XYZ file of C-alpha atoms in Angstrom:
560
model
C -22.556 -17.454 21.527
C -19.937 -19.041 19.883
C -19.954 -21.824 17.889
C -18.884 -25.346 19.450
C -17.435 -26.391 16.238
C -15.998 -23.101 16.098
C -13.112 -21.928 18.668
C -11.556 -20.043 16.973
C -14.034 -17.088 16.295
C -13.339 -16.738 20.328
C -9.162 -14.867 19.362
C -11.359 -12.780 16.794
C -12.908 -11.257 19.394
C -10.712 -10.448 21.502
C -9.396 -8.794 18.461
C -12.199 -6.611 17.373
C -12.040 -5.622 21.192
C -8.034 -5.041 20.965
C -9.492 -3.542 17.740
C -11.137 -0.433 18.839
C -8.699 0.512 21.044
C -6.307 3.879 20.829
C -4.304 3.335 18.664
C -2.026 5.710 15.416
C -5.107 7.736 13.406
C -3.394 5.693 9.831
C -5.234 5.354 6.971
C -6.035 3.694 4.012
C -3.069 5.376 1.187
C -3.248 5.414 -1.636
C 0.028 6.178 -3.742
C 0.468 3.234 -6.205
C 0.687 5.456 -9.831
C -0.533 3.786 -12.540
C 2.637 4.783 -15.024
C 4.423 2.958 -12.805
C 3.874 -0.523 -14.173
C 3.689 -0.929 -18.406
C 0.232 -0.522 -19.699
C 1.258 -2.691 -22.265
C 2.399 -6.083 -20.589
C 2.456 -8.466 -23.760
C 2.069 -8.545 -27.628
C -0.904 -11.051 -29.042
C 1.757 -12.181 -31.816
C 6.024 -12.844 -32.009
C 8.668 -11.139 -33.526
C 11.862 -12.326 -34.215
C 14.749 -10.581 -34.817
C 17.129 -12.040 -36.124
C 21.237 -10.736 -35.297
C 23.643 -10.640 -38.700
C 21.681 -13.889 -40.186
C 23.950 -15.286 -43.041
C 21.254 -16.430 -45.122
C 17.250 -17.294 -43.433
C 17.749 -20.540 -42.397
C 17.293 -18.967 -38.878
C 14.653 -17.194 -39.473
C 12.782 -19.852 -41.040
C 13.547 -22.124 -37.906
C 11.541 -19.698 -36.218
C 8.999 -19.931 -37.542
C 8.019 -23.123 -37.245
C 8.805 -23.381 -34.474
C 5.277 -20.940 -34.146
C 4.026 -23.905 -35.836
C 3.386 -20.779 -38.441
C 2.149 -22.960 -41.403
C 1.901 -19.684 -44.091
C 4.397 -19.053 -46.720
C 5.271 -15.287 -45.611
C 5.498 -12.205 -47.943
C 9.514 -10.390 -47.264
C 9.849 -6.822 -48.209
C 13.243 -6.467 -48.487
C 16.113 -3.446 -49.515
C 18.182 -6.679 -51.162
C 14.960 -7.943 -53.492
C 18.419 -9.983 -55.620
C 20.456 -12.389 -52.596
C 19.101 -15.137 -53.801
C 21.735 -17.084 -50.968
C 18.817 -15.301 -48.323
C 15.896 -15.924 -49.585
C 16.931 -19.273 -49.968
C 15.399 -20.629 -46.780
C 12.447 -18.060 -46.936
C 11.768 -20.040 -51.287
C 12.059 -23.141 -49.303
C 9.415 -22.680 -46.817
C 6.782 -20.968 -49.324
C 7.140 -24.306 -51.680
C 6.999 -26.862 -48.888
C 3.649 -24.178 -47.616
C 2.381 -24.755 -50.857
C 1.926 -21.192 -51.708
C 5.747 -19.270 -53.041
C 6.568 -16.868 -51.342
C 5.622 -13.427 -52.146
C 10.014 -10.707 -52.548
C 9.059 -7.693 -52.962
C 11.615 -5.569 -53.444
C 11.769 -2.375 -50.909
C 10.183 1.644 -52.006
C 11.544 3.986 -50.494
C 9.758 6.816 -51.766
C 5.295 4.523 -50.796
C 7.013 2.013 -47.864
C 3.678 2.682 -46.146
C 1.435 2.103 -49.089
C 3.580 -1.460 -49.888
C 3.520 -2.401 -46.066
C -0.780 -1.821 -45.952
C -0.828 -3.760 -49.559
C 0.488 -6.536 -48.081
C -0.221 -7.111 -45.084
C -4.198 -6.903 -46.165
C -4.263 -10.798 -46.782
C -0.715 -11.857 -44.608
C -0.176 -13.800 -41.218
C 3.385 -13.674 -41.236
C 5.892 -11.144 -43.083
C 9.739 -10.952 -43.243
C 11.179 -7.697 -42.916
C 15.061 -7.439 -44.200
C 16.969 -3.993 -44.497
C 20.481 -5.236 -45.391
C 22.127 -1.835 -45.505
C 21.897 0.891 -43.050
C 19.124 3.678 -42.472
C 19.640 6.818 -43.698
C 17.884 9.437 -41.484
C 16.104 10.577 -43.989
C 14.634 6.424 -44.793
C 14.292 6.417 -41.527
C 12.306 9.993 -40.569
C 9.707 8.909 -44.048
C 8.473 5.724 -42.714
C 8.032 6.147 -39.210
C 4.290 5.684 -40.544
C 4.737 2.334 -40.625
C 5.357 1.577 -37.357
C 0.960 1.994 -36.998
C -0.177 -0.447 -39.064
C 2.506 -3.328 -38.465
C 1.653 -3.097 -34.762
C -2.291 -3.267 -35.120
C -0.571 -6.091 -37.156
C 1.334 -8.354 -34.707
C -1.297 -7.185 -31.863
C -4.176 -9.119 -33.917
C -2.068 -12.138 -34.085
C 0.326 -11.378 -36.958
C 4.600 -12.663 -36.978
C 6.877 -10.090 -37.537
C 10.480 -11.704 -38.473
C 12.935 -8.969 -38.665
C 16.871 -9.398 -39.798
C 19.904 -7.304 -40.490
C 19.402 -3.532 -39.576
C 15.547 -3.938 -39.613
C 16.115 -5.848 -36.451
C 17.072 -2.514 -34.844
C 15.007 0.238 -36.788
C 11.833 -2.569 -34.904
C 12.582 -1.871 -31.254
C 13.152 1.730 -29.963
C 15.555 3.098 -30.748
C 17.841 3.038 -34.130
C 21.818 4.217 -35.303
C 20.805 5.892 -39.075
C 24.134 7.274 -41.565
C 23.947 10.664 -40.568
C 26.483 13.320 -41.209
C 27.058 14.744 -37.456
C 27.153 11.659 -34.709
C 24.536 13.782 -32.602
C 21.936 13.077 -35.601
C 22.443 9.329 -35.341
C 20.194 8.085 -33.154
C 16.258 8.120 -33.593
C 13.225 6.578 -32.416
C 12.546 3.277 -33.671
C 9.518 1.541 -34.864
C 8.581 0.699 -31.334
C 7.442 -2.912 -31.496
C 9.282 -5.065 -28.699
C 7.756 -3.631 -25.237
C 10.250 -0.615 -24.388
C 13.114 -2.742 -26.225
C 16.174 -1.478 -26.969
C 17.834 -4.193 -29.726
C 21.461 -4.407 -30.674
C 22.258 -6.764 -32.899
C 25.767 -7.814 -32.419
C 26.286 -9.092 -28.805
C 30.436 -8.505 -27.882
C 31.985 -6.538 -25.608
C 30.892 -3.266 -28.297
C 28.440 -4.090 -28.818
C 27.248 -5.013 -24.776
C 28.580 -1.346 -24.332
C 27.220 0.783 -26.354
C 23.571 -0.513 -26.414
C 24.515 0.469 -22.358
C 25.395 3.685 -23.314
C 21.998 4.594 -25.745
C 19.991 3.200 -22.543
C 21.795 5.682 -20.625
C 19.630 8.007 -21.632
C 16.335 5.752 -21.780
C 16.482 4.674 -18.111
C 12.556 3.058 -18.779
C 13.792 0.292 -21.945
C 15.393 -2.756 -21.598
C 18.436 -3.783 -23.878
C 18.742 -6.679 -26.302
C 21.622 -7.520 -28.144
C 21.822 -10.195 -30.299
C 25.206 -12.319 -31.313
C 25.237 -13.408 -35.351
C 23.528 -16.552 -36.775
C 20.944 -16.228 -34.007
C 17.652 -15.500 -33.042
C 15.613 -14.314 -30.578
C 12.116 -14.650 -30.070
C 9.300 -12.650 -28.652
C 6.105 -14.383 -28.225
C 3.374 -12.757 -25.723
C 6.079 -11.112 -23.154
C 8.255 -13.887 -23.472
C 11.157 -14.028 -25.042
C 14.218 -17.332 -26.366
C 17.023 -17.518 -28.290
C 17.204 -19.769 -31.286
C 20.375 -21.189 -33.552
C 24.701 -20.589 -32.489
C 24.688 -17.740 -30.646
C 23.220 -15.718 -27.503
C 21.286 -12.791 -26.441
C 21.981 -10.533 -23.762
C 19.486 -9.247 -21.837
C 20.363 -5.799 -20.628
C 19.386 -2.788 -17.153
C 22.338 0.113 -17.041
C 23.513 1.500 -13.904
C 21.939 4.241 -12.038
C 23.459 5.923 -8.555
C 21.880 3.255 -7.349
C 21.840 0.220 -8.963
C 24.890 -1.494 -10.316
C 24.765 -2.769 -14.790
C 22.234 -5.726 -14.945
C 22.567 -7.865 -17.754
C 21.309 -12.265 -18.261
C 22.519 -14.122 -20.903
C 20.481 -16.939 -23.263
C 21.001 -18.934 -25.775
C 19.287 -21.809 -26.946
C 17.449 -24.311 -25.061
C 19.330 -27.832 -25.317
C 18.090 -29.800 -22.112
C 14.403 -29.481 -20.551
C 16.401 -30.163 -16.893
C 17.862 -26.276 -18.584
C 16.712 -23.710 -15.337
C 14.263 -21.367 -17.116
C 16.773 -17.956 -16.192
C 19.308 -20.509 -18.981
C 17.398 -20.134 -22.010
C 14.012 -17.936 -20.738
C 13.389 -13.327 -20.723
C 10.273 -12.236 -19.046
C 10.804 -9.057 -20.944
C 8.037 -7.621 -18.958
C 9.773 -8.182 -15.588
C 12.399 -7.085 -17.212
C 10.579 -3.607 -18.217
C 9.067 -3.249 -14.942
C 12.685 -3.346 -12.832
C 13.471 -0.671 -15.910
C 11.128 0.909 -13.557
C 11.523 0.673 -10.258
C 15.596 1.578 -10.860
C 13.854 4.758 -11.793
C 11.581 4.907 -8.966
C 12.535 6.146 -5.927
C 13.776 3.112 -3.526
C 11.720 0.614 -2.193
C 10.823 -1.300 0.535
C 12.188 1.715 2.186
C 15.083 1.647 4.916
C 11.958 2.738 7.858
C 8.597 0.744 5.490
C 5.676 2.243 7.425
C 3.850 -0.278 11.055
C 2.026 -2.507 9.211
C -1.893 -1.792 10.583
C -4.987 -1.224 9.010
C -6.805 1.672 10.070
C -10.323 -0.104 9.213
C -11.706 -3.254 8.001
C -10.160 -6.788 8.115
C -7.712 -8.751 6.884
C -8.109 -12.801 6.275
C -4.566 -13.483 4.815
C -4.550 -17.179 3.929
C -1.977 -20.306 3.350
C -3.758 -22.154 0.458
C -4.448 -26.089 -0.064
C -7.464 -25.276 2.220
C -9.152 -23.110 4.332
C -10.287 -23.136 7.916
C -13.139 -24.483 8.837
C -15.914 -21.801 9.031
C -13.718 -19.324 7.956
C -15.571 -18.056 4.773
C -18.356 -17.658 6.265
C -17.487 -15.568 9.138
C -15.878 -13.889 5.722
C -19.310 -13.387 5.105
C -20.606 -11.950 8.693
C -17.817 -9.827 8.701
C -19.151 -7.582 4.935
C -22.796 -7.473 6.891
C -24.148 -10.746 6.639
C -26.258 -12.983 4.027
C -28.371 -10.327 2.665
C -25.902 -7.617 3.479
C -23.044 -8.590 2.168
C -21.633 -7.380 -1.013
C -19.001 -10.337 -2.508
C -16.840 -9.356 -4.862
C -14.147 -12.432 -6.159
C -10.721 -11.860 -7.825
C -9.831 -15.057 -9.519
C -5.723 -14.853 -10.462
C -5.140 -16.071 -14.238
C -3.622 -15.225 -17.103
C -5.699 -15.646 -18.969
C -7.945 -12.919 -20.267
C -11.307 -15.328 -20.719
C -11.925 -16.985 -16.767
C -15.698 -18.218 -18.007
C -18.677 -17.005 -17.852
C -19.545 -19.075 -13.730
C -16.825 -19.031 -10.947
C -16.833 -21.498 -7.872
C -16.526 -18.946 -5.644
C -19.017 -16.799 -6.815
C -21.579 -20.362 -7.112
C -19.821 -21.254 -2.734
C -21.328 -17.497 -2.485
C -24.538 -18.781 -3.158
C -25.042 -21.640 -2.155
C -24.514 -20.497 1.467
C -27.705 -18.334 0.073
C -25.247 -14.738 -0.560
C -27.500 -12.405 -1.597
C -25.187 -10.048 -3.589
C -21.912 -12.411 -4.802
C -20.287 -12.121 -8.367
C -16.670 -11.215 -9.872
C -14.415 -9.389 -11.088
C -11.512 -9.718 -14.132
C -9.272 -8.280 -16.835
C -5.806 -8.296 -18.173
C -6.146 -4.774 -19.645
C -4.661 -2.456 -17.075
C -6.175 0.952 -19.416
C -9.656 -0.524 -18.653
C -9.320 -1.812 -14.583
C -8.577 2.069 -14.351
C -11.165 3.995 -17.030
C -13.640 1.918 -17.513
C -16.995 2.500 -14.526
C -18.593 -0.461 -16.019
C -16.020 -2.980 -15.474
C -15.422 -2.049 -11.510
C -19.141 -0.682 -10.463
C -19.300 -4.475 -8.183
C -16.276 -2.515 -6.245
C -18.323 1.112 -5.621
C -19.997 -0.678 -3.295
C -18.646 -3.548 -1.515
C -18.608 -4.747 1.675
C -16.062 -8.037 0.919
C -13.340 -9.199 -1.416
C -12.081 -12.388 -1.903
C -8.313 -12.761 -3.419
C -8.133 -16.463 -5.314
C -4.790 -18.746 -6.099
C -2.754 -18.876 -8.243
C 0.464 -16.658 -8.874
C 0.190 -13.021 -7.991
C 2.112 -11.390 -10.673
C -0.803 -11.342 -12.730
C -3.519 -9.362 -9.868
C 0.045 -6.667 -9.881
C -0.676 -6.627 -13.863
C -3.830 -6.491 -13.880
C -4.761 -3.896 -11.150
C -1.513 -1.807 -10.581
C -2.345 1.881 -9.576
C -5.539 1.509 -10.785
C -8.855 3.158 -9.958
C -9.757 -0.857 -9.358
C -6.902 -0.949 -7.058
C -8.093 2.671 -5.203
C -11.885 1.262 -4.981
C -10.085 -2.141 -4.048
C -8.319 -0.052 -0.752
C -12.240 1.695 -0.188
C -13.568 -1.129 0.909
C -11.419 -1.429 3.929
C -11.640 3.101 4.171
C -15.723 1.324 5.079
C -14.548 -0.614 6.662
C -15.002 -3.831 4.634
C -13.004 -7.481 4.323
C -10.976 -8.531 2.418
C -9.225 -12.014 2.091
C -7.869 -13.856 -0.697
C -5.593 -17.169 -0.137
C -2.209 -18.083 -1.199
C -1.508 -15.682 -4.549
C -4.577 -14.335 -3.206
C -2.706 -13.611 0.548
C 0.911 -12.351 -0.365
C -0.471 -9.657 -2.405
C -2.739 -7.377 0.286
C 1.575 -7.296 1.510
C 2.939 -3.510 0.214
C 5.976 -5.563 -1.352
C 4.876 -9.137 -3.193
C 7.329 -11.302 -2.093
C 7.418 -14.121 -5.112
C 6.397 -13.049 -7.994
C 8.514 -14.161 -10.757
C 6.522 -14.713 -13.577
C 9.149 -17.008 -14.786
C 9.183 -20.764 -11.937
C 8.141 -19.826 -8.658
C 11.175 -20.645 -6.730
C 12.494 -16.845 -6.498
C 11.595 -15.453 -3.458
C 12.348 -12.346 -4.453
C 11.826 -11.008 -8.274
C 12.810 -7.783 -8.952
C 10.554 -5.039 -11.103
C 7.342 -7.151 -9.260
C 8.862 -6.768 -5.814
C 6.305 -3.782 -5.689
C 3.292 -4.024 -7.060
C 2.239 -5.875 -3.333
C -2.426 -4.356 -3.790
C -1.044 -2.561 -0.372
C -3.823 -3.232 1.850
C -1.013 -3.565 4.974
C 2.031 -2.272 4.857
C 5.630 -2.931 6.203
C 5.084 -6.544 5.465
C 6.614 -9.616 3.049
C 3.653 -12.506 3.293
C 4.510 -16.283 2.039
C 2.794 -19.483 1.702
C 2.205 -22.982 1.495
C 5.475 -22.301 3.887
C 6.014 -25.497 5.775
C 4.322 -27.782 3.070
C 6.588 -25.990 0.402
C 10.136 -26.162 2.869
C 10.373 -21.650 2.644
C 11.296 -21.672 5.917
C 14.667 -20.730 4.200
C 13.313 -18.354 1.243
C 12.489 -16.435 4.728
C 15.363 -16.061 6.426
C 16.488 -14.786 2.750
C 14.247 -12.669 1.910
C 15.205 -10.608 5.630
C 18.499 -11.077 4.973
C 17.862 -8.149 2.594
C 15.489 -6.677 4.037
C 15.323 -6.292 7.951
C 13.097 -3.537 7.778
C 9.790 -5.800 6.672
C 7.871 -8.104 9.276
C 8.211 -11.245 7.218
C 5.308 -13.787 7.901
C 5.030 -17.644 6.754
C 2.018 -19.304 6.612
C 0.861 -22.976 6.066
C -1.616 -24.771 4.696
C -5.219 -24.514 5.540
C -4.060 -21.777 8.027
C -4.184 -17.958 8.344
C -4.452 -14.823 10.424
C -7.177 -12.925 11.153
C -5.505 -8.688 10.777
C -8.098 -5.810 12.714
C -5.806 -2.826 13.042
C -2.501 -4.335 14.212
C -3.764 -7.849 15.841
C -3.705 -10.621 14.223
C -4.648 -13.645 15.401
C -4.246 -17.199 13.972
C -6.612 -20.088 12.707
C -6.029 -23.315 10.739
C -4.372 -25.968 10.931
C -1.113 -25.450 10.784
C 1.334 -22.522 11.937
C 1.858 -18.711 11.551
C 5.469 -17.982 10.751
C 7.062 -14.559 12.439
C 10.703 -12.673 11.022
C 11.629 -10.201 13.232
C 15.499 -8.779 12.259
C 14.611 -6.464 15.149
C 16.070 -8.542 17.258
C 19.392 -10.407 17.916
C 18.922 -13.888 14.907
C 19.902 -16.282 17.401
C 22.963 -19.100 17.328
C 20.897 -21.428 17.233
C 17.511 -22.920 16.636
C 14.864 -21.124 14.239
C 15.118 -17.701 13.316
C 11.491 -17.210 13.485
C 8.055 -17.163 16.333
C 5.997 -19.855 14.909
C 1.706 -19.432 16.307
C -0.719 -21.824 15.957
C -4.858 -21.424 15.779
C -5.820 -19.453 19.389
C -2.682 -16.835 19.452
C -1.499 -13.605 18.483
C 0.549 -11.233 17.462
C 0.912 -7.722 18.040
C 1.974 -7.092 14.464
C 3.100 -3.040 15.064
C 4.548 -4.052 18.209
C 6.539 -7.410 17.182
C 5.875 -9.069 19.630
C 3.951 -12.956 20.897
C 0.483 -11.118 22.685
C -1.595 -14.865 23.098
C 0.578 -18.573 22.468
C -1.809 -21.523 22.588
C 1.563 -23.748 22.939
C 3.389 -22.247 24.914
C 2.210 -20.051 27.133
C 4.267 -16.423 27.941
C 5.947 -15.824 31.261
C 4.294 -13.772 33.401
C 5.218 -10.006 33.086
C 8.080 -9.045 36.222
C 6.264 -6.637 38.361
C 8.429 -3.912 39.934
């Protein structure tokens, strides 16, 4: 007999019966690829890149904004340009130590760099004259120590041709035009930099990118610097910077112009760029279209999905998840927190709650290192015998960054293959779909995030899932998504509300409503463009039809 405190379990029992009916043979497939996501998500230090600076004042302003107290080491091919260097010398005087001005010796630049990096945390690299092909090729070995310096938290400030050299590609002086473009030092996360920002510079940059479709262009105006810190890029100075992607056979060129922030009320897209999102979009443009025009039918061949809209849990739901995973004695529960930081501590509230419930086997996994998630058996070992997973709340793009296409991701899908249960709330709800809604790394107001739309973990396909639905007035957002991708089934979940999915049967539980947007049906001229179902209701995801409406009984079927 079902407990009186859990009347919605009767609906789940019906779902279990329906799910045993014959259904098309499908498997929980794993076709996401590790190489379809950037391996390095951010830099640990910072890079300052200038475009046509008359002196180093903006470099010093950038270093001050990064709270760099030390006097910088300056490695330059114009050591006698005292007017340019004066602000850096003054910075050293304020720091209580003289800035070291080191003339570049191209015959031993690698040795010079190693000597200077031994005791510095801030390095300025200024190259006033165009590099020759011989210089660029002979000095390429400095890339590795500079990369280590930045990953150890160092700050690299570049100006002049050094800004372009620090990126993926540089144009050198050479006799033949075909010999002028060489690989750069590759320090700026798949970006190609041009130290100019005008029509001609952008056109030239787009031409370079056409041959490098998975890279991002950055054009920097005169008297402007951009600062790459972590994975975010912003500008200082009098001008602007343009972020560019080239056109291809399916997409027009795309650009975003950022300027220095002038007001705390400015929209972030006016002054801030998440470089990894742009890298991901560049990569996505080079892959097959997504979502496909004919997406897969929403169906879970084995196991159960529990998808919660955030803002609390329906009463008794976590206990039922544990039962679906095998019960307190047999369940092997794994929690996956949604966190941007690398260290989340030794204890997790969800794991502690499971233990208080009497769950014998409960643990968690977390990493921001995609390589570890893909190739460290000690990390993903808990998933190999897991019977239940729970994805926490936060910002869902973090899950994509950490796990998309990795061995860990494959083992998560194996939990369903074995008949286990996967659940999650808020971000942990949206991530369960193959299409990932509301995944912009900067802000969460946009439901469509170029570059991250492919980033769902794909436990169920053919749907887009949003959460906190009524509480944050997100109905119009889903309408917008449906207008762009009418082939998907839109699902919006209120807080403390869930759908429990077995095969293609979704049962609604909790205090709010679940909203279903079906663009296979005509959009009504008046009234809502969705079906809203309350607890006790159920919906057929594959047939896109209401099975049970607990509030408004369905009309009887017509008989011939």
